[in-house]
């Protein structure tokens, strides 16, 4: 019932149902939040009465009374949306205390009573009354200074009383209001504040980053308090039923003795590892192990738990499915299948394909020379190199300017999210494996080291001290989130490899998918990489990239500058053997898997220099007079190159280029055949808009191919097909398919031409389109289903009408995007083609698409 009760509320109820020790309480549903925002921040009739009814039930269960002097019931008022938004929304603890109740409580346990009252005033002032946190913090800091105390633990009962009373006065000065003394008023206002916290800027940012709809709303959990700060036999902790970083099956987490839960996550004191709980609270530790097992058996997944020990008794405060690194996700999924906890299908569905990309994050070279600057906890794996920055705003700014930065903070808070999102990696001086920095980095898949205690950040001077060393803003450091180490300077990284665990998951995925996964690869190196990652062929080999190599470009430029056909033919002749040898290498790398080669696509001016200076340099280099070169550059310039003289339009005017490319392809294939390497080249003509146009160009290509085969008296199979990149081509697909043997939707251009938006210029307005929700997602990274998608569906339908066995795929950015892959599966495509390192992502996505919507056998 997460939609209604929020994740926290639903799981608290579930834990209670499973017979686990949960402090009694009740949940106000998200419907009330929705009502609250639809009705000018007011509640439905009868709401107050209803709350009082449940409050009385809790009183009865606990044998305490809300607002009572002798035996007061205290509450925590906790927010909780459908999906967990760690640290994003607000909670008020110890609610129900006032001057009188605190004084009475203090007669028995003064330190505890005043400490709780201080906490209550602080949180209530912050969350409900909107007093600035830094100002509230000052009071405690000032007293510690006066008394020369370092840790909160060192404060006496009298100290806490002073701090609480001073804080109350300060709140009055800051807000002009009193902390309500009537517990009911406190509760009522706190409920309203939690609802309002749904719309704080940091909650809104988090939702945007995580694509959570704004209209879901939050539930409010009103729960009786248990006290981890009651005495030395009390503690608060957080944990995971398995290691969230590596996936290892072990109870993992940390706790603080004599503390309330907020102290653990705030990272102000570095907590103890949960293994020490075994020594200090052995029976609670055993119970926690038992509870972990019960929770995993019920939820069938790794749980992230919060608990409190009050005077030796264990209480469960929260459970939710835990966030984890991609590595851990894969290991856990595999282990859980082996344990019989979940099926293979569930294992495959459970791994977010997008996170697979983090497997392909580089690591530092083993043999690289490392100077360890500091050590901390390995909070999120991977290697990151960047300039040190201490301010999240500045991190964002520098990254916009093209820098790579590592954000270094004493600790992070939800206000730092934008800077963390921009940084390559995150380093904090304080905090444990479940601190804010650690949780958020793991969710973002960023390398992170926390609790590097030898570091002190001096925000004023914009530098950090590490033992004797001073590291200034802008200095380079390298961060190893896998080992928890920080190194001075820029370390070299090495390319990633597929782990054994991931390989196993991908093998299962291969058994479950219908879509083939090909790769976009232009070089033999990329082709080999693609094979290593499991590509079933090359879906797009862009031949123009072969011309950009340093020693080839001048020859190609000569071809462009040729004054007549004869000169052009001469230059092309020089390029031919180079192209041919490239193709041979690619065919060899692909070991018989299909290779789809796209003939030249970009406009010719892309190969020529632009500025006067560049033209001068080239003129000297290729010995063509400056003026001649300049005139040519000017004559080729286009106002709108995207819609200009490119694609097969080039072949309509200069057929020799495609003829040379065809010759290179066919001769390379023949060469391979001689060496017993099977090749079926597929020659792909870009940018078709009309069947007549395609016919003319395809005819020339076929004639060339046949002529070579005839001369050599040899035979090979080859295909000639086209890219579909224009709306017109989708609409006329039935005609085009009569001539073309295969289609490949070039969705980069198809998106540009359908939306009439240039991808290269979209940066100026696209962010606004996303912000104003005109687009839900960037149409250049996730396929625009309603526009481009429908055109693809039309293209598929009409294409297959005239050619039943028409092979259809998609290449372009979208081929590696999980949601676009899901679309391609449903649209009945044969394959997706994407960049090599996204091939594993696509293999898993294709399996997920088929598992969630198996295609009907016709
Ligand atoms: P978040 O969503 O930020 O995790 P929670 O509602 O879980 O917020 O509250 C934060 C912390 O407050 C918890 O980790 C827990 O330690 C403490 N807390 C919440 N409810 C109670 C309670 N009933 N008794 C004691 N501590 C509580
Ligand atoms: Mg919180
Ligand atoms: Mg919590």
Coordinates of N, CA, C and O in Angstrom, one line a residue, residues 125-241:
X125 N 11.8 24.2 15.5 CA 12.1 25.5 15.0 C 12.5 25.4 13.5 O 12.1 26.2 12.7
X126 N 13.3 24.4 13.2 CA 13.8 24.2 11.9 C 12.7 23.8 10.9 O 12.4 24.5 9.9
X127 N 12.0 22.8 11.2 CA 11.1 22.2 10.3 C 9.8 23.0 10.2 O 9.2 23.2 9.2
X128 N 9.2 23.3 11.4 CA 7.9 23.9 11.4 C 8.0 25.4 11.4 O 7.2 26.0 10.7
X129 N 8.9 26.0 12.1 CA 8.9 27.5 12.1 C 9.9 28.1 11.1 O 9.9 29.3 11.0
X130 N 10.6 27.3 10.4 CA 11.5 27.8 9.4 C 12.7 28.6 9.8 O 13.2 29.4 9.1
X131 N 13.1 28.4 11.1 CA 14.3 29.1 11.5 C 15.5 28.6 10.9 O 15.6 27.4 10.6
X132 N 16.5 29.4 10.5 CA 17.7 28.9 9.8 C 18.5 28.0 10.7 O 18.9 28.4 11.8
X133 N 18.9 26.9 10.2 CA 19.6 25.8 10.9 C 20.9 26.3 11.4 O 21.3 26.0 12.6
X134 N 21.7 27.0 10.6 CA 23.0 27.5 11.1 C 22.9 28.3 12.3 O 23.7 28.2 13.3
X135 N 21.9 29.1 12.4 CA 21.7 30.0 13.6 C 21.3 29.1 14.8 O 21.8 29.4 15.9
X136 N 20.5 28.1 14.6 CA 20.1 27.2 15.7 C 21.4 26.4 16.2 O 21.6 26.2 17.4
X137 N 22.2 26.0 15.2 CA 23.4 25.3 15.6 C 24.3 26.1 16.5 O 25.0 25.6 17.4
X138 N 24.3 27.4 16.3 CA 25.2 28.3 17.0 C 25.2 28.1 18.5 O 26.2 28.2 19.2
X139 N 24.0 27.9 19.0 CA 23.8 27.9 20.5 C 24.6 26.8 21.1 O 25.4 27.0 22.1
X140 N 24.6 25.6 20.5 CA 25.3 24.5 21.0 C 26.8 24.7 20.8 O 27.6 24.5 21.7
X141 N 27.2 25.2 19.7 CA 28.6 25.5 19.4 C 29.2 26.4 20.4 O 30.2 26.2 20.9
X142 N 28.4 27.5 20.7 CA 28.8 28.5 21.6 C 29.1 27.9 23.0 O 30.1 28.2 23.6
X143 N 28.1 27.1 23.5 CA 28.3 26.6 24.8 C 29.5 25.6 24.9 O 30.3 25.6 25.8
X144 N 29.7 24.8 23.8 CA 30.9 23.9 23.8 C 32.1 24.7 23.9 O 33.1 24.3 24.5
X145 N 32.2 25.9 23.2 CA 33.3 26.7 23.2 C 33.6 27.3 24.6 O 34.7 27.2 25.1
X146 N 32.5 27.8 25.2 CA 32.6 28.3 26.6 C 33.2 27.3 27.5 O 34.0 27.6 28.4
X147 N 32.7 26.1 27.4 CA 33.1 25.0 28.3 C 34.3 24.2 27.9 O 34.7 23.2 28.5
X148 N 34.8 24.6 26.7 CA 35.9 23.8 26.1 C 35.5 22.3 26.0 O 36.3 21.5 26.4
X149 N 34.4 22.0 25.4 CA 34.0 20.6 25.2 C 34.0 20.3 23.7 O 33.8 21.2 22.9
X150 N 34.3 19.1 23.4 CA 34.4 18.7 21.9 C 33.2 18.0 21.5 O 32.6 18.4 20.5
X151 N 32.8 17.0 22.2 CA 31.7 16.1 21.7 C 30.4 16.4 22.5 O 30.5 16.7 23.7
X152 N 29.3 16.2 21.9 CA 28.0 16.3 22.6 C 27.9 15.5 23.8 O 27.4 15.9 24.8
X153 N 28.5 14.3 23.7 CA 28.5 13.3 24.8 C 29.0 13.9 26.1 O 28.6 13.6 27.2
X154 N 29.9 14.9 26.0 CA 30.6 15.5 27.2 C 29.7 16.5 27.9 O 30.0 16.9 29.0
X155 N 28.6 16.9 27.3 CA 27.7 17.8 28.0 C 27.0 17.2 29.1 O 26.5 16.1 29.0
X156 N 26.9 17.9 30.3 CA 26.2 17.4 31.4 C 24.7 17.8 31.3 O 24.3 18.5 30.4
X157 N 23.9 17.2 32.2 CA 22.5 17.6 32.2 C 22.3 19.1 32.3 O 21.5 19.7 31.6
X158 N 23.0 19.7 33.2 CA 22.9 21.2 33.4 C 23.2 21.9 32.1 O 22.6 22.9 31.7
X159 N 24.3 21.4 31.4 CA 24.6 22.0 30.1 C 23.5 22.0 29.1 O 23.1 22.9 28.5
X160 N 22.9 20.8 29.1 CA 21.8 20.6 28.1 C 20.6 21.5 28.5 O 19.9 22.0 27.6
X161 N 20.4 21.7 29.8 CA 19.3 22.6 30.2 C 19.6 24.0 29.7 O 18.7 24.7 29.1
X162 N 20.8 24.4 29.9 CA 21.2 25.8 29.4 C 21.0 25.9 27.9 O 20.4 26.8 27.4
X163 N 21.5 24.9 27.2 CA 21.4 24.9 25.7 C 19.9 25.0 25.3 O 19.6 25.7 24.4
X164 N 19.1 24.1 25.9 CA 17.7 24.1 25.5 C 17.0 25.5 25.8 O 16.3 26.0 24.9
X165 N 17.3 26.0 27.0 CA 16.7 27.3 27.3 C 17.2 28.4 26.4 O 16.4 29.3 25.9
X166 N 18.5 28.4 26.1 CA 19.0 29.5 25.2 C 18.4 29.3 23.8 O 18.2 30.3 23.2
X167 N 18.3 28.1 23.4 CA 17.8 27.8 22.1 C 16.3 28.4 22.0 O 16.0 29.0 21.0
X168 N 15.6 28.1 23.0 CA 14.2 28.6 23.0 C 14.1 30.1 22.9 O 13.4 30.7 22.1
X169 N 15.0 30.8 23.6 CA 15.1 32.3 23.5 C 15.5 32.7 22.1 O 14.9 33.6 21.5
X170 N 16.5 32.0 21.6 CA 17.0 32.3 20.3 C 15.9 32.2 19.2 O 15.7 33.0 18.3
X171 N 15.1 31.1 19.3 CA 14.0 30.8 18.4 C 13.0 32.0 18.4 O 12.5 32.5 17.4
X172 N 12.8 32.5 19.7 CA 11.9 33.6 19.8 C 12.4 34.8 19.1 O 11.7 35.5 18.3
X173 N 13.7 35.1 19.2 CA 14.3 36.2 18.5 C 14.3 36.0 17.0 O 14.1 37.0 16.3
X174 N 14.6 34.8 16.6 CA 14.7 34.6 15.1 C 13.4 34.6 14.4 O 13.3 35.1 13.3
X175 N 12.3 34.1 15.1 CA 11.0 33.9 14.4 C 9.9 34.9 14.9 O 8.9 35.0 14.3
X176 N 10.2 35.5 16.1 CA 9.2 36.3 16.7 C 8.0 35.5 17.3 O 7.0 36.0 17.6
X177 N 8.2 34.1 17.3 CA 7.2 33.3 17.9 C 7.7 32.4 19.0 O 8.9 32.2 19.1
X178 N 6.8 31.8 19.7 CA 7.1 30.9 20.8 C 7.0 29.5 20.3 O 6.1 29.2 19.5
X179 N 7.8 28.6 20.8 CA 7.6 27.1 20.6 C 6.3 26.8 21.3 O 6.2 27.1 22.5
X180 N 5.3 26.2 20.7 CA 4.0 26.0 21.3 C 4.2 25.1 22.6 O 4.9 24.1 22.5
X181 N 3.5 25.4 23.6 CA 3.7 24.6 24.8 C 2.6 23.5 24.9 O 2.7 22.5 25.6
X182 N 1.6 23.7 24.1 CA 0.5 22.7 24.1 C 0.9 21.6 23.1 O 1.0 21.8 21.9
X183 N 1.0 20.3 23.5 CA 1.5 19.2 22.7 C 0.5 19.1 21.4 O 1.0 18.7 20.4
X184 N -0.8 19.2 21.6 CA -1.6 19.1 20.5 C -1.3 20.1 19.4 O -1.3 19.7 18.2
X185 N -1.1 21.3 19.8 CA -0.7 22.3 18.8 C 0.6 21.9 18.1 O 0.7 22.1 16.9
X186 N 1.5 21.4 18.9 CA 2.8 20.9 18.3 C 2.5 19.9 17.2 O 3.1 20.0 16.1
X187 N 1.7 18.9 17.6 CA 1.4 17.8 16.6 C 0.7 18.4 15.4 O 1.1 18.0 14.2
X188 N -0.3 19.2 15.6 CA -1.0 19.7 14.4 C -0.1 20.5 13.5 O -0.2 20.3 12.3
X189 N 0.7 21.4 14.1 CA 1.6 22.2 13.2 C 2.7 21.3 12.5 O 3.1 21.5 11.4
X190 N 3.1 20.3 13.2 CA 4.2 19.4 12.6 C 3.6 18.6 11.5 O 4.3 18.5 10.4
X191 N 2.4 18.2 11.6 CA 1.7 17.5 10.4 C 1.7 18.4 9.2 O 2.1 18.0 8.1
X192 N 1.3 19.6 9.5 CA 1.2 20.6 8.4 C 2.6 20.8 7.8 O 2.7 20.9 6.5
X193 N 3.6 20.9 8.6 CA 4.9 21.2 8.2 C 5.5 20.0 7.3 O 6.2 20.2 6.3
X194 N 5.2 18.8 7.7 CA 5.6 17.6 6.8 C 5.0 17.7 5.5 O 5.6 17.6 4.4
X195 N 3.7 18.0 5.4 CA 3.0 18.2 4.1 C 3.7 19.3 3.3 O 4.0 19.2 2.2
X196 N 4.0 20.4 4.0 CA 4.7 21.5 3.3 C 6.1 21.1 2.9 O 6.6 21.7 1.9
X197 N 6.7 20.2 3.6 CA 8.1 19.9 3.3 C 8.2 19.2 1.9 O 9.2 19.0 1.3
X198 N 7.0 18.7 1.4 CA 7.0 18.1 0.1 C 7.4 19.1 -1.0 O 7.9 18.7 -2.0
X199 N 7.2 20.3 -0.7 CA 7.5 21.3 -1.7 C 8.6 22.3 -1.4 O 8.7 23.4 -1.9
X200 N 9.6 21.8 -0.6 CA 10.8 22.6 -0.4 C 11.7 22.5 -1.6 O 11.6 21.5 -2.3
X201 N 12.5 23.5 -1.9 CA 13.4 23.4 -3.0 C 14.2 22.2 -3.1 O 14.4 21.6 -4.2
X202 N 14.7 21.7 -2.0 CA 15.6 20.5 -2.1 C 14.8 19.3 -2.4 O 15.3 18.4 -3.1
X203 N 13.6 19.2 -1.9 CA 12.7 18.0 -2.2 C 12.4 18.1 -3.7 O 12.4 17.1 -4.4
X204 N 12.1 19.3 -4.2 CA 11.8 19.4 -5.6 C 13.0 19.0 -6.5 O 12.8 18.3 -7.5
X205 N 14.2 19.5 -6.1 CA 15.4 19.1 -6.9 C 15.6 17.6 -6.9 O 15.8 17.0 -7.9
X206 N 15.4 17.0 -5.7 CA 15.6 15.5 -5.7 C 14.6 14.8 -6.6 O 14.9 13.9 -7.3
X207 N 13.3 15.3 -6.6 CA 12.3 14.7 -7.5 C 12.7 14.8 -8.9 O 12.5 13.9 -9.7
X208 N 13.2 16.0 -9.2 CA 13.6 16.2 -10.6 C 14.7 15.3 -11.0 O 14.6 14.6 -12.1
X209 N 15.7 15.2 -10.2 CA 16.8 14.3 -10.5 C 16.4 12.9 -10.6 O 17.0 12.1 -11.4
X210 N 15.4 12.5 -9.8 CA 15.0 11.1 -9.8 C 13.7 10.8 -10.5 O 13.1 9.7 -10.4
X211 N 13.2 11.8 -11.3 CA 12.0 11.6 -12.1 C 10.8 11.1 -11.2 O 10.2 10.1 -11.6
X212 N 10.6 11.7 -10.1 CA 9.5 11.4 -9.3 C 8.4 12.5 -9.5 O 8.7 13.7 -9.4
X213 N 7.2 12.1 -9.8 CA 6.1 13.1 -10.1 C 5.8 13.9 -8.9 O 5.9 13.5 -7.8
X214 N 5.6 15.2 -9.2 CA 5.3 16.2 -8.1 C 4.0 15.9 -7.4 O 3.8 16.3 -6.3
X215 N 3.1 15.2 -8.1 CA 1.7 15.1 -7.5 C 1.5 13.9 -6.6 O 0.4 13.6 -6.2
X216 N 2.5 13.1 -6.4 CA 2.4 11.9 -5.5 C 2.1 12.3 -4.1 O 1.3 11.7 -3.4
X217 N 2.7 13.3 -3.6 CA 2.5 13.7 -2.2 C 3.2 12.8 -1.2 O 3.6 11.7 -1.6
X218 N 3.2 13.2 0.1 CA 3.8 12.4 1.1 C 2.8 12.0 2.1 O 1.8 12.7 2.3
X219 N 3.1 10.9 2.8 CA 2.3 10.5 3.9 C 2.9 11.1 5.2 O 4.1 11.5 5.1
X220 N 2.2 11.0 6.3 CA 2.9 11.5 7.6 C 2.7 10.3 8.5 O 1.6 9.8 8.8
X221 N 3.9 9.9 9.1 CA 3.8 8.8 10.1 C 3.9 9.5 11.5 O 4.9 10.2 11.8
X222 N 2.9 9.2 12.3 CA 2.9 9.7 13.7 C 3.2 8.5 14.5 O 2.4 7.6 14.6
X223 N 4.4 8.5 15.1 CA 4.8 7.2 15.8 C 5.4 7.5 17.2 O 6.1 8.5 17.4
X224 N 5.0 6.7 18.1 CA 5.5 6.9 19.5 C 7.1 6.8 19.4 O 7.6 6.0 18.7
X225 N 7.7 7.6 20.3 CA 9.2 7.6 20.3 C 9.7 6.4 21.1 O 9.2 6.0 22.1
X226 N 10.9 5.9 20.6 CA 11.7 5.1 21.5 C 13.1 5.8 21.5 O 13.4 6.5 20.6
X227 N 13.8 5.6 22.6 CA 14.9 6.6 22.9 C 16.3 5.9 22.9 O 16.6 5.1 23.8
X228 N 17.0 6.1 21.9 CA 18.4 5.6 21.8 C 19.3 6.4 22.6 O 20.5 6.1 22.8
X229 N 18.9 7.6 23.1 CA 19.7 8.4 23.9 C 19.3 8.4 25.4 O 19.6 9.3 26.2
X230 N 18.6 7.3 25.8 CA 18.1 7.2 27.1 C 19.2 7.0 28.1 O 19.3 7.7 29.2
X231 N 20.1 6.1 27.8 CA 21.3 5.9 28.7 C 22.3 5.1 28.0 O 22.3 4.9 26.8
X232 N 23.3 4.6 28.7 CA 24.4 3.9 28.1 C 24.0 2.5 27.5 O 24.7 1.9 26.7
X233 N 22.8 2.0 27.9 CA 22.3 0.8 27.4 C 21.4 1.0 26.2 O 20.5 0.2 25.8
X234 N 21.6 2.2 25.6 CA 20.7 2.5 24.4 C 21.6 3.0 23.3 O 22.8 3.3 23.5
X235 N 21.1 2.9 22.1 CA 21.8 3.2 20.9 C 20.9 3.4 19.7 O 19.7 3.0 19.7
X236 N 21.4 4.0 18.7 CA 20.7 4.1 17.4 C 21.5 3.6 16.3 O 22.8 3.9 16.3
X237 N 20.9 3.0 15.3 CA 21.8 2.5 14.2 C 21.0 2.4 12.9 O 19.8 2.5 12.8
X238 N 21.8 2.2 11.8 CA 21.3 1.9 10.5 C 22.1 0.8 9.9 O 23.2 0.6 10.3
X239 N 21.4 0.1 9.0 CA 22.2 -1.1 8.5 C 21.6 -1.6 7.2 O 20.5 -1.1 6.7
X240 N 22.3 -2.5 6.6 CA 21.8 -3.2 5.4 C 21.9 -4.7 5.6 O 22.8 -5.2 6.3
X241 N 20.9 -5.4 5.1 CA 20.9 -6.9 5.3 C 22.0 -7.5 4.5 O 22.4 -8.7 4.7

